[in-house]
Coordinates of N, CA, C and O in Angstrom, one line a residue:
M481 N 10.3 -72.2 4.2 CA 11.1 -71.0 4.1 C 10.1 -69.8 4.1 O 9.1 -69.9 3.5
T482 N 10.5 -68.7 4.7 CA 9.7 -67.5 4.7 C 10.1 -66.6 3.6 O 11.2 -66.5 3.2
S483 N 9.1 -65.9 3.0 CA 9.4 -65.0 1.9 C 9.7 -63.6 2.5 O 9.2 -63.2 3.5
K484 N 10.5 -62.9 1.7 CA 10.8 -61.5 2.1 C 9.7 -60.6 1.6 O 9.3 -60.7 0.5
R485 N 9.4 -59.6 2.5 CA 8.3 -58.7 2.1 C 8.9 -57.5 1.4 O 10.0 -57.0 1.7
D486 N 8.2 -57.1 0.4 CA 8.7 -55.9 -0.4 C 8.0 -54.7 0.1 O 6.8 -54.5 -0.1
L487 N 8.7 -53.8 0.8 CA 8.1 -52.6 1.4 C 8.2 -51.4 0.5 O 7.8 -50.3 0.9
G488 N 8.7 -51.5 -0.7 CA 8.9 -50.4 -1.6 C 7.6 -49.7 -1.9 O 7.5 -48.5 -1.7
P489 N 6.6 -50.4 -2.4 CA 5.3 -49.7 -2.8 C 4.6 -49.0 -1.6 O 4.2 -47.9 -1.7
P490 N 4.5 -49.7 -0.4 CA 3.9 -49.0 0.7 C 4.6 -47.8 1.2 O 4.0 -46.8 1.5
L491 N 6.0 -47.9 1.2 CA 6.7 -46.7 1.6 C 6.6 -45.6 0.6 O 6.5 -44.4 1.0
A492 N 6.5 -45.9 -0.7 CA 6.4 -44.8 -1.7 C 5.0 -44.2 -1.5 O 4.9 -42.9 -1.6
L493 N 3.9 -45.0 -1.3 CA 2.6 -44.4 -1.1 C 2.6 -43.5 0.2 O 2.0 -42.4 0.2
A494 N 3.3 -44.0 1.3 CA 3.3 -43.2 2.5 C 4.1 -41.8 2.2 O 3.6 -40.8 2.7
G495 N 5.2 -41.9 1.5 CA 5.9 -40.7 1.2 C 5.1 -39.7 0.3 O 5.1 -38.5 0.5
L496 N 4.3 -40.3 -0.7 CA 3.5 -39.4 -1.5 C 2.4 -38.8 -0.6 O 2.1 -37.6 -0.8
A497 N 1.8 -39.5 0.3 CA 0.8 -39.0 1.2 C 1.3 -37.8 2.0 O 0.7 -36.8 2.2
V498 N 2.6 -38.0 2.5 CA 3.2 -36.9 3.3 C 3.4 -35.7 2.5 O 3.2 -34.5 2.9
V499 N 3.9 -35.8 1.3 CA 4.1 -34.7 0.4 C 2.8 -34.0 0.1 O 2.7 -32.7 0.1
V500 N 1.7 -34.7 -0.2 CA 0.4 -34.1 -0.5 C -0.1 -33.3 0.7 O -0.6 -32.2 0.6
V501 N 0.0 -33.9 1.9 CA -0.4 -33.2 3.1 C 0.4 -32.0 3.3 O -0.2 -30.9 3.7
A502 N 1.7 -32.0 3.1 CA 2.5 -30.8 3.3 C 2.2 -29.7 2.3 O 2.1 -28.5 2.7
V503 N 1.9 -30.1 1.1 CA 1.5 -29.1 0.1 C 0.2 -28.4 0.5 O 0.0 -27.2 0.4
I504 N -0.8 -29.2 0.9 CA -2.1 -28.7 1.3 C -1.9 -27.8 2.5 O -2.5 -26.7 2.6
A505 N -1.2 -28.2 3.5 CA -0.9 -27.4 4.7 C -0.2 -26.1 4.3 O -0.5 -25.1 4.9
G506 N 0.7 -26.1 3.4 CA 1.3 -24.9 2.9 C 0.4 -23.9 2.3 O 0.4 -22.7 2.6
F507 N -0.5 -24.4 1.5 CA -1.5 -23.5 0.9 C -2.5 -23.0 1.9 O -2.9 -21.8 1.8
I508 N -2.8 -23.8 2.9 CA -3.7 -23.3 4.0 C -3.0 -22.2 4.8 O -3.6 -21.2 5.1
A509 N -1.7 -22.5 5.1 CA -1.0 -21.5 6.0 C -0.6 -20.2 5.3 O -0.7 -19.1 5.8
V510 N -0.1 -20.3 4.0 CA 0.4 -19.2 3.3 C -0.6 -18.6 2.3 O -0.6 -17.4 2.0
G511 N -1.4 -19.5 1.8 CA -2.3 -19.0 0.7 C -1.7 -19.5 -0.6 O -0.5 -19.7 -0.7
G512 N -2.5 -19.5 -1.6 CA -2.0 -19.9 -2.9 C -1.4 -18.8 -3.7 O -1.2 -17.7 -3.2
P513 N -1.0 -19.1 -5.0 CA -0.4 -18.0 -5.8 C -1.4 -16.8 -6.1 O -0.9 -15.7 -6.2
G514 N -2.7 -17.1 -6.1 CA -3.6 -16.0 -6.2 C -3.6 -15.0 -5.0 O -3.7 -13.8 -5.2
D515 N -3.4 -15.6 -3.8 CA -3.3 -14.7 -2.6 C -2.1 -13.9 -2.7 O -2.1 -12.7 -2.3
A516 N -1.0 -14.5 -3.1 CA 0.3 -13.8 -3.2 C 0.1 -12.6 -4.2 O 0.6 -11.5 -3.9
R517 N -0.5 -12.9 -5.3 CA -0.7 -11.8 -6.3 C -1.6 -10.7 -5.7 O -1.3 -9.5 -5.9
D518 N -2.7 -11.1 -5.0 CA -3.6 -10.1 -4.4 C -2.8 -9.2 -3.4 O -3.0 -8.0 -3.3
R519 N -2.0 -9.9 -2.6 CA -1.2 -9.1 -1.6 C -0.3 -8.1 -2.3 O -0.1 -7.0 -1.9
R520 N 0.4 -8.6 -3.4 CA 1.3 -7.7 -4.1 C 0.6 -6.6 -4.7 O 1.1 -5.4 -4.7
L521 N -0.6 -6.8 -5.3 CA -1.3 -5.7 -5.9 C -1.8 -4.7 -4.9 O -1.8 -3.5 -5.1
D522 N -2.3 -5.2 -3.7 CA -2.7 -4.3 -2.6 C -1.5 -3.5 -2.1 O -1.6 -2.3 -1.8
E523 N -0.3 -4.1 -2.0 CA 0.9 -3.4 -1.7 C 1.2 -2.3 -2.6 O 1.5 -1.2 -2.2
M524 N 1.0 -2.6 -3.9 CA 1.3 -1.5 -4.9 C 0.2 -0.4 -4.8 O 0.6 0.8 -4.9
T525 N -1.0 -0.7 -4.5 CA -2.1 0.3 -4.3 C -1.8 1.1 -3.1 O -1.9 2.4 -3.2
T526 N -1.4 0.5 -2.0 CA -1.0 1.3 -0.8 C 0.2 2.2 -1.1 O 0.2 3.3 -0.6
T527 N 1.2 1.7 -1.8 CA 2.3 2.5 -2.1 C 1.9 3.7 -2.9 O 2.4 4.8 -2.7
H528 N 1.1 3.4 -3.9 CA 0.6 4.5 -4.8 C -0.2 5.6 -4.0 O 0.1 6.8 -4.1
L529 N -1.0 5.2 -3.1 CA -1.8 6.1 -2.2 C -0.8 6.9 -1.3 O -1.0 8.1 -1.1
H530 N 0.2 6.2 -0.9 CA 1.3 6.9 -0.1 C 2.0 8.0 -0.9 O 2.2 9.1 -0.4
D531 N 2.3 7.6 -2.1 CA 3.0 8.6 -3.0 C 2.1 9.8 -3.3 O 2.5 11.0 -3.2
V532 N 0.8 9.6 -3.5 CA -0.1 10.7 -3.7 C -0.3 11.6 -2.5 O -0.2 12.8 -2.5
A533 N -0.4 10.9 -1.3 CA -0.5 11.6 0.0 C 0.8 12.5 0.2 O 0.7 13.6 0.6
N534 N 2.0 11.9 -0.1 CA 3.2 12.6 0.0 C 3.3 13.8 -0.9 O 3.7 14.9 -0.5
A535 N 2.8 13.7 -2.1 CA 2.8 14.8 -3.1 C 1.9 15.9 -2.6 O 2.2 17.0 -2.7
A536 N 0.7 15.4 -2.1 CA -0.3 16.4 -1.6 C 0.3 17.1 -0.4 O 0.1 18.4 -0.2
Q537 N 1.0 16.4 0.5 CA 1.7 17.0 1.6 C 2.7 18.1 1.2 O 2.8 19.2 1.7
C538 N 3.5 17.7 0.2 CA 4.5 18.7 -0.4 C 3.8 19.9 -0.9 O 4.3 21.0 -0.6
A539 N 2.7 19.7 -1.7 CA 2.0 20.8 -2.2 C 1.4 21.7 -1.1 O 1.4 22.9 -1.1
F540 N 0.9 21.0 -0.1 CA 0.3 21.7 1.1 C 1.4 22.5 1.8 O 1.1 23.7 2.2
S541 N 2.5 22.0 2.0 CA 3.6 22.7 2.6 C 4.0 23.9 1.8 O 4.4 24.9 2.4
F542 N 4.0 23.8 0.5 CA 4.4 24.9 -0.3 C 3.3 26.0 -0.4 O 3.6 27.2 -0.4
K543 N 2.0 25.6 -0.6 CA 0.9 26.5 -0.8 C 0.2 26.9 0.4 O -0.5 27.9 0.4
G544 N 0.2 26.0 1.5 CA -0.5 26.4 2.7 C -2.0 25.9 2.7 O -2.7 26.0 3.7
T545 N -2.4 25.2 1.6 CA -3.8 24.6 1.6 C -3.7 23.4 0.8 O -2.8 23.2 -0.1
A546 N -4.6 22.4 1.1 CA -4.6 21.2 0.3 C -5.0 21.4 -1.1 O -5.9 22.2 -1.4
P547 N -4.3 20.8 -2.0 CA -4.7 20.9 -3.5 C -6.1 20.4 -3.7 O -6.5 19.4 -3.1
G548 N -6.8 21.0 -4.7 CA -8.1 20.6 -5.0 C -8.2 19.3 -5.8 O -9.2 18.6 -5.7
D549 N -7.2 19.1 -6.6 CA -7.2 17.9 -7.5 C -5.7 17.6 -7.9 O -4.8 18.3 -7.5
M550 N -5.6 16.5 -8.7 CA -4.2 16.1 -9.1 C -3.5 17.1 -9.9 O -2.3 17.3 -9.7
S551 N -4.2 17.9 -10.7 CA -3.5 18.9 -11.5 C -2.9 20.0 -10.6 O -1.9 20.5 -10.8
E552 N -3.7 20.3 -9.5 CA -3.2 21.3 -8.6 C -1.9 20.8 -7.8 O -1.0 21.6 -7.5
I553 N -1.9 19.5 -7.6 CA -0.7 18.9 -6.9 C 0.5 19.1 -7.9 O 1.5 19.5 -7.5
R554 N 0.3 18.7 -9.1 CA 1.4 18.8 -10.1 C 1.8 20.3 -10.3 O 3.0 20.5 -10.3
N555 N 0.9 21.2 -10.3 CA 1.3 22.6 -10.5 C 2.1 23.1 -9.3 O 3.0 23.8 -9.4
A556 N 1.6 22.7 -8.1 CA 2.3 23.1 -6.9 C 3.7 22.5 -6.8 O 4.7 23.2 -6.4
L557 N 3.8 21.3 -7.2 CA 5.2 20.6 -7.2 C 6.1 21.3 -8.2 O 7.2 21.6 -7.9
A558 N 5.5 21.7 -9.4 CA 6.3 22.4 -10.4 C 6.8 23.7 -9.8 O 8.0 24.1 -10.0
E559 N 5.9 24.5 -9.2 CA 6.2 25.7 -8.6 C 7.3 25.6 -7.5 O 8.2 26.4 -7.4
A560 N 7.1 24.6 -6.7 CA 8.1 24.3 -5.6 C 9.5 24.0 -6.1 O 10.5 24.5 -5.6
I561 N 9.5 23.2 -7.2 CA 10.8 22.8 -7.8 C 11.5 24.1 -8.4 O 12.7 24.3 -8.3
K562 N 10.6 24.9 -9.1 CA 11.1 26.1 -9.7 C 11.6 27.1 -8.7 O 12.7 27.7 -8.9
A563 N 10.9 27.3 -7.6 CA 11.2 28.2 -6.6 C 12.5 27.9 -5.8 O 13.2 28.8 -5.5
S564 N 12.7 26.6 -5.6 CA 13.9 26.2 -4.9 C 14.4 24.8 -5.3 O 13.9 23.8 -4.8
P565 N 15.2 24.8 -6.3 CA 15.7 23.5 -6.9 C 16.4 22.7 -5.8 O 16.6 21.5 -6.0
N566 N 16.9 23.3 -4.8 CA 17.7 22.5 -3.8 C 16.8 22.1 -2.6 O 17.3 21.6 -1.6
R567 N 15.5 22.2 -2.7 CA 14.6 21.8 -1.6 C 14.7 20.4 -1.3 O 14.9 19.5 -2.2
T568 N 14.6 20.0 0.0 CA 14.7 18.6 0.4 C 13.4 18.0 0.8 O 13.3 16.8 0.8
A569 N 12.4 18.8 1.1 CA 11.1 18.3 1.6 C 10.5 17.4 0.5 O 9.8 16.5 0.9
C570 N 10.6 17.7 -0.7 CA 9.9 17.0 -1.8 C 10.8 16.4 -2.8 O 10.5 16.2 -3.9
D571 N 12.0 16.1 -2.3 CA 13.0 15.5 -3.2 C 12.6 14.2 -3.9 O 13.1 13.9 -5.0
A572 N 11.7 13.5 -3.3 CA 11.3 12.2 -3.8 C 10.4 12.4 -5.0 O 10.2 11.4 -5.8
F573 N 9.9 13.6 -5.2 CA 8.9 13.8 -6.3 C 9.5 14.6 -7.4 O 10.2 15.6 -7.2
T574 N 9.3 14.2 -8.6 CA 9.6 15.0 -9.8 C 8.3 15.1 -10.6 O 7.3 14.5 -10.2
L575 N 8.3 15.9 -11.6 CA 7.1 16.0 -12.4 C 6.8 14.7 -13.1 O 5.7 14.6 -13.7
E576 N 7.7 13.7 -13.1 CA 7.5 12.5 -13.8 C 6.9 11.4 -12.8 O 6.6 10.3 -13.2
T577 N 6.8 11.7 -11.5 CA 6.3 10.8 -10.6 C 4.8 10.5 -11.0 O 4.0 11.4 -11.1
P578 N 4.5 9.2 -11.2 CA 3.1 8.8 -11.6 C 2.1 9.1 -10.4 O 2.3 8.4 -9.3
L579 N 1.2 10.0 -10.5 CA 0.2 10.3 -9.5 C -1.2 10.1 -9.9 O -2.1 10.3 -9.2
S580 N -1.4 9.7 -11.2 CA -2.8 9.5 -11.7 C -3.4 8.2 -11.2 O -2.7 7.3 -10.8
G581 N -4.7 8.2 -11.3 CA -5.4 6.9 -11.0 C -5.9 6.8 -9.6 O -6.8 6.0 -9.3
A582 N -5.5 7.7 -8.7 CA -6.0 7.6 -7.3 C -7.3 8.4 -7.3 O -7.5 9.4 -8.0
D583 N -8.2 8.0 -6.4 CA -9.5 8.7 -6.2 C -9.2 9.8 -5.1 O -9.2 9.5 -3.9
Y584 N -8.9 11.0 -5.5 CA -8.4 12.1 -4.6 C -9.5 13.1 -4.5 O -10.1 13.6 -5.5
T585 N -9.7 13.5 -3.2 CA -10.7 14.6 -3.0 C -10.2 15.5 -1.8 O -9.7 14.9 -0.8
R586 N -10.2 16.8 -2.0 CA -9.9 17.7 -0.9 C -11.2 17.8 -0.1 O -12.3 18.2 -0.6
I587 N -11.1 17.6 1.2 CA -12.3 17.7 2.1 C -12.2 18.9 3.1 O -13.2 19.2 3.7
A588 N -11.1 19.4 3.2 CA -10.9 20.6 4.0 C -9.5 21.2 3.6 O -8.8 20.7 2.8
D589 N -9.2 22.4 4.1 CA -8.0 23.1 3.8 C -6.7 22.3 4.1 O -5.7 22.4 3.5
N590 N -6.9 21.4 5.1 CA -5.7 20.6 5.6 C -6.1 19.1 5.6 O -5.4 18.3 6.3
R591 N -7.1 18.6 4.9 CA -7.5 17.2 4.9 C -7.9 16.8 3.5 O -8.6 17.5 2.8
I592 N -7.4 15.6 3.2 CA -7.8 15.0 1.9 C -8.3 13.6 2.1 O -8.2 13.0 3.2
R593 N -9.0 13.1 1.1 CA -9.5 11.7 1.1 C -9.0 11.0 -0.1 O -9.0 11.5 -1.3
L594 N -8.4 9.8 0.1 CA -7.8 9.0 -0.9 C -8.6 7.7 -0.9 O -8.7 7.0 0.2
C595 N -9.1 7.2 -2.0 CA -9.9 6.0 -2.1 C -9.2 5.1 -3.1 O -8.6 5.5 -4.1
A596 N -9.4 3.8 -2.9 CA -8.9 2.8 -3.8 C -9.6 1.5 -3.6 O -10.3 1.3 -2.6
D597 N -9.5 0.6 -4.5 CA -10.0 -0.8 -4.4 C -9.0 -1.8 -4.0 O -7.9 -1.8 -4.6
F598 N -9.3 -2.6 -3.0 CA -8.3 -3.6 -2.4 C -8.9 -4.9 -2.6 O -10.1 -5.2 -2.5
R599 N -8.0 -5.9 -2.9 CA -8.4 -7.3 -3.1 C -8.6 -8.1 -1.8 O -9.4 -9.0 -1.8
R600 N -7.9 -7.7 -0.8 CA -7.9 -8.4 0.5 C -8.1 -7.5 1.6 O -7.7 -6.3 1.5
P601 N -8.6 -7.9 2.7 CA -8.7 -7.1 3.9 C -7.3 -6.9 4.5 O -6.4 -7.7 4.2
Y602 N -7.1 -5.9 5.3 CA -5.9 -5.7 6.0 C -6.1 -5.5 7.5 O -6.9 -4.8 7.9
D603 N -5.4 -6.3 8.2 CA -5.5 -6.3 9.7 C -4.1 -6.0 10.2 O -3.2 -6.9 10.3
P604 N -3.8 -4.8 10.7 CA -2.5 -4.4 11.1 C -2.0 -5.2 12.4 O -0.9 -5.3 12.6
D605 N -3.0 -5.6 13.2 CA -2.7 -6.4 14.4 C -2.3 -7.8 14.1 O -1.8 -8.5 14.9
G606 N -2.6 -8.3 12.9 CA -2.3 -9.7 12.5 C -3.2 -10.7 13.3 O -2.8 -11.8 13.4
T607 N -4.3 -10.3 13.7 CA -5.2 -11.2 14.5 C -6.1 -12.1 13.5 O -6.6 -13.1 13.9
G608 N -6.3 -11.6 12.3 CA -7.1 -12.3 11.4 C -6.3 -13.3 10.5 O -5.1 -13.3 10.5
T609 N -7.0 -14.1 9.7 CA -6.3 -15.0 8.8 C -5.9 -14.3 7.6 O -5.0 -14.8 6.9
N610 N -6.4 -13.1 7.3 CA -6.0 -12.4 6.1 C -5.1 -11.2 6.5 O -5.5 -10.1 6.4
R611 N -3.9 -11.5 6.9 CA -3.0 -10.5 7.3 C -1.8 -10.4 6.5 O -1.3 -11.5 6.0
Y612 N -1.2 -9.3 6.3 CA 0.0 -9.1 5.6 C 0.5 -7.7 5.9 O -0.2 -6.9 6.5
L613 N 1.7 -7.5 5.6 CA 2.3 -6.2 5.9 C 2.1 -5.2 4.8 O 2.6 -5.5 3.7
A614 N 1.5 -4.1 5.0 CA 1.3 -3.1 4.0 C 2.5 -2.2 4.1 O 3.4 -2.3 5.0
S615 N 2.6 -1.3 3.2 CA 3.7 -0.3 3.2 C 3.7 0.5 4.5 O 2.7 0.9 4.9
R616 N 4.9 0.5 5.1 CA 5.0 1.2 6.4 C 5.0 2.7 6.1 O 5.7 3.2 5.2
S617 N 4.3 3.5 7.0 CA 4.3 4.9 6.8 C 4.3 5.6 8.1 O 3.3 5.5 8.9
G618 N 5.4 6.2 8.5 CA 5.5 7.0 9.7 C 4.8 8.4 9.5 O 4.4 9.0 10.4
V619 N 4.7 8.8 8.2 CA 4.1 10.1 7.9 C 2.6 10.1 7.9 O 1.9 11.0 8.4
F620 N 2.0 9.0 7.4 CA 0.6 8.9 7.3 C 0.1 7.6 7.9 O -0.1 6.6 7.3
P621 N -0.1 7.6 9.3 CA -0.5 6.4 10.0 C -1.9 6.0 9.5 O -2.3 4.8 9.7
E622 N -2.7 6.9 8.9 CA -4.0 6.6 8.5 C -4.0 5.4 7.4 O -4.9 4.6 7.4
L623 N -2.9 5.3 6.7 CA -2.8 4.3 5.7 C -2.5 2.9 6.3 O -2.5 1.9 5.5
L624 N -2.2 2.9 7.6 CA -2.0 1.6 8.2 C -3.2 1.1 9.0 O -3.1 0.1 9.7
A625 N -4.3 1.8 8.9 CA -5.5 1.4 9.6 C -6.1 0.1 9.0 O -5.9 -0.1 7.8
A626 N -6.8 -0.6 9.8 CA -7.5 -1.8 9.3 C -8.5 -1.4 8.3 O -9.1 -0.3 8.3
R627 N -8.7 -2.3 7.3 CA -9.7 -2.0 6.2 C -10.2 -3.3 5.7 O -9.5 -4.3 5.7
P628 N -11.4 -3.3 5.1 CA -12.0 -4.5 4.5 C -11.5 -4.6 3.1 O -10.8 -3.7 2.5
A629 N -11.8 -5.7 2.5 CA -11.5 -5.9 1.0 C -12.6 -5.0 0.3 O -13.6 -4.7 0.8
G630 N -12.2 -4.6 -0.9 CA -13.2 -3.8 -1.7 C -12.8 -2.3 -1.7 O -11.6 -2.0 -1.4
H631 N -13.7 -1.5 -2.0 CA -13.5 0.0 -2.1 C -13.3 0.5 -0.7 O -14.2 0.3 0.2
H632 N -12.2 1.3 -0.4 CA -12.0 1.9 0.9 C -11.4 3.2 0.7 O -10.6 3.5 -0.1
C633 N -11.8 4.2 1.6 CA -11.2 5.5 1.6 C -10.5 5.8 2.9 O -10.9 5.4 4.0
Y634 N -9.5 6.6 2.8 CA -8.7 7.1 3.9 C -8.8 8.6 4.0 O -8.7 9.3 2.9
E635 N -9.0 9.1 5.1 CA -9.0 10.6 5.3 C -7.6 10.9 6.0 O -7.3 10.4 7.0
I636 N -6.9 11.8 5.3 CA -5.5 12.0 5.7 C -5.4 13.5 6.1 O -5.8 14.4 5.3
L637 N -4.8 13.7 7.2 CA -4.6 15.0 7.7 C -3.2 15.5 7.2 O -2.2 14.8 7.4
L638 N -3.2 16.6 6.6 CA -1.9 17.2 6.1 C -1.4 18.2 7.2 O -2.2 19.0 7.8
V639 N -0.2 18.1 7.5 CA 0.4 18.8 8.6 C 1.3 19.9 8.1 O 2.1 19.7 7.2
A640 N 1.1 21.1 8.7 CA 1.9 22.3 8.3 C 3.4 22.0 8.7 O 3.6 21.5 9.8
S641 N 4.3 22.3 7.8 CA 5.7 22.1 8.1 C 6.2 23.2 9.1 O 5.8 24.3 9.1
S642 N 7.1 22.7 9.9 CA 7.7 23.6 10.9 C 8.8 24.5 10.3 O 9.2 25.4 10.8
K643 N 9.2 24.0 9.1 CA 10.3 24.8 8.4 C 9.6 25.6 7.2 O 8.5 25.2 6.8
P644 N 10.2 26.6 6.8 CA 9.7 27.4 5.6 C 9.7 26.5 4.4 O 10.5 25.5 4.3
A645 N 8.8 26.7 3.5 CA 8.6 25.8 2.3 C 9.8 25.9 1.4 O 10.1 25.0 0.6
N646 N 10.6 27.0 1.3 CA 11.7 27.0 0.4 C 12.9 26.6 1.1 O 13.6 26.5 1.6

C-alpha cells in the first residue's frame, strides 16, 4: 500500500516565502516607514516655504518692495489688513499665520531667498529613485525645482500685481 504525502508543511513554507518576498519588494518599491516620514516632513517644509513666499508676495504687492525680514512681512500684512479689510489678494494670511523658522533673506527689491533643510532629494521629473510630489505651486515655480537632500535655497522672484494693492 502507498502512503499519502502530507503537503501541509511544504505549502506553509512556500506561502511564508511568498509573503516575505512581497514585504521586501514593497519596502524596495515604496520605501519604509522612515522614508514616508521624511517625505511628509519635506512636504511640510515645502508648504511652509510656500506660505512665507506668499506672505512676502502680499507684502511686496502692498509696499512695492520685498520685505527685509520676517517682522517687515508681518508689519506689511498688518498694514494691508488695516488699510483694506476686504482685500482678496492676501486673504489666506492673518497675523496668526505661522511664518517663523524659515531662513529668509531679501536679495533685491523684487527677489528673496528662502532656505531650508530637506531630508530627501526631490526630482520633479520622477526619473530618480527618490521621487515624490512636493506641494504644487503655480505662483512660485521655483519651489518645484529639483534639489538635493540637505540644506537648499530657493531664489524667488516677487511679481508686481497688475491690480492696485487695496
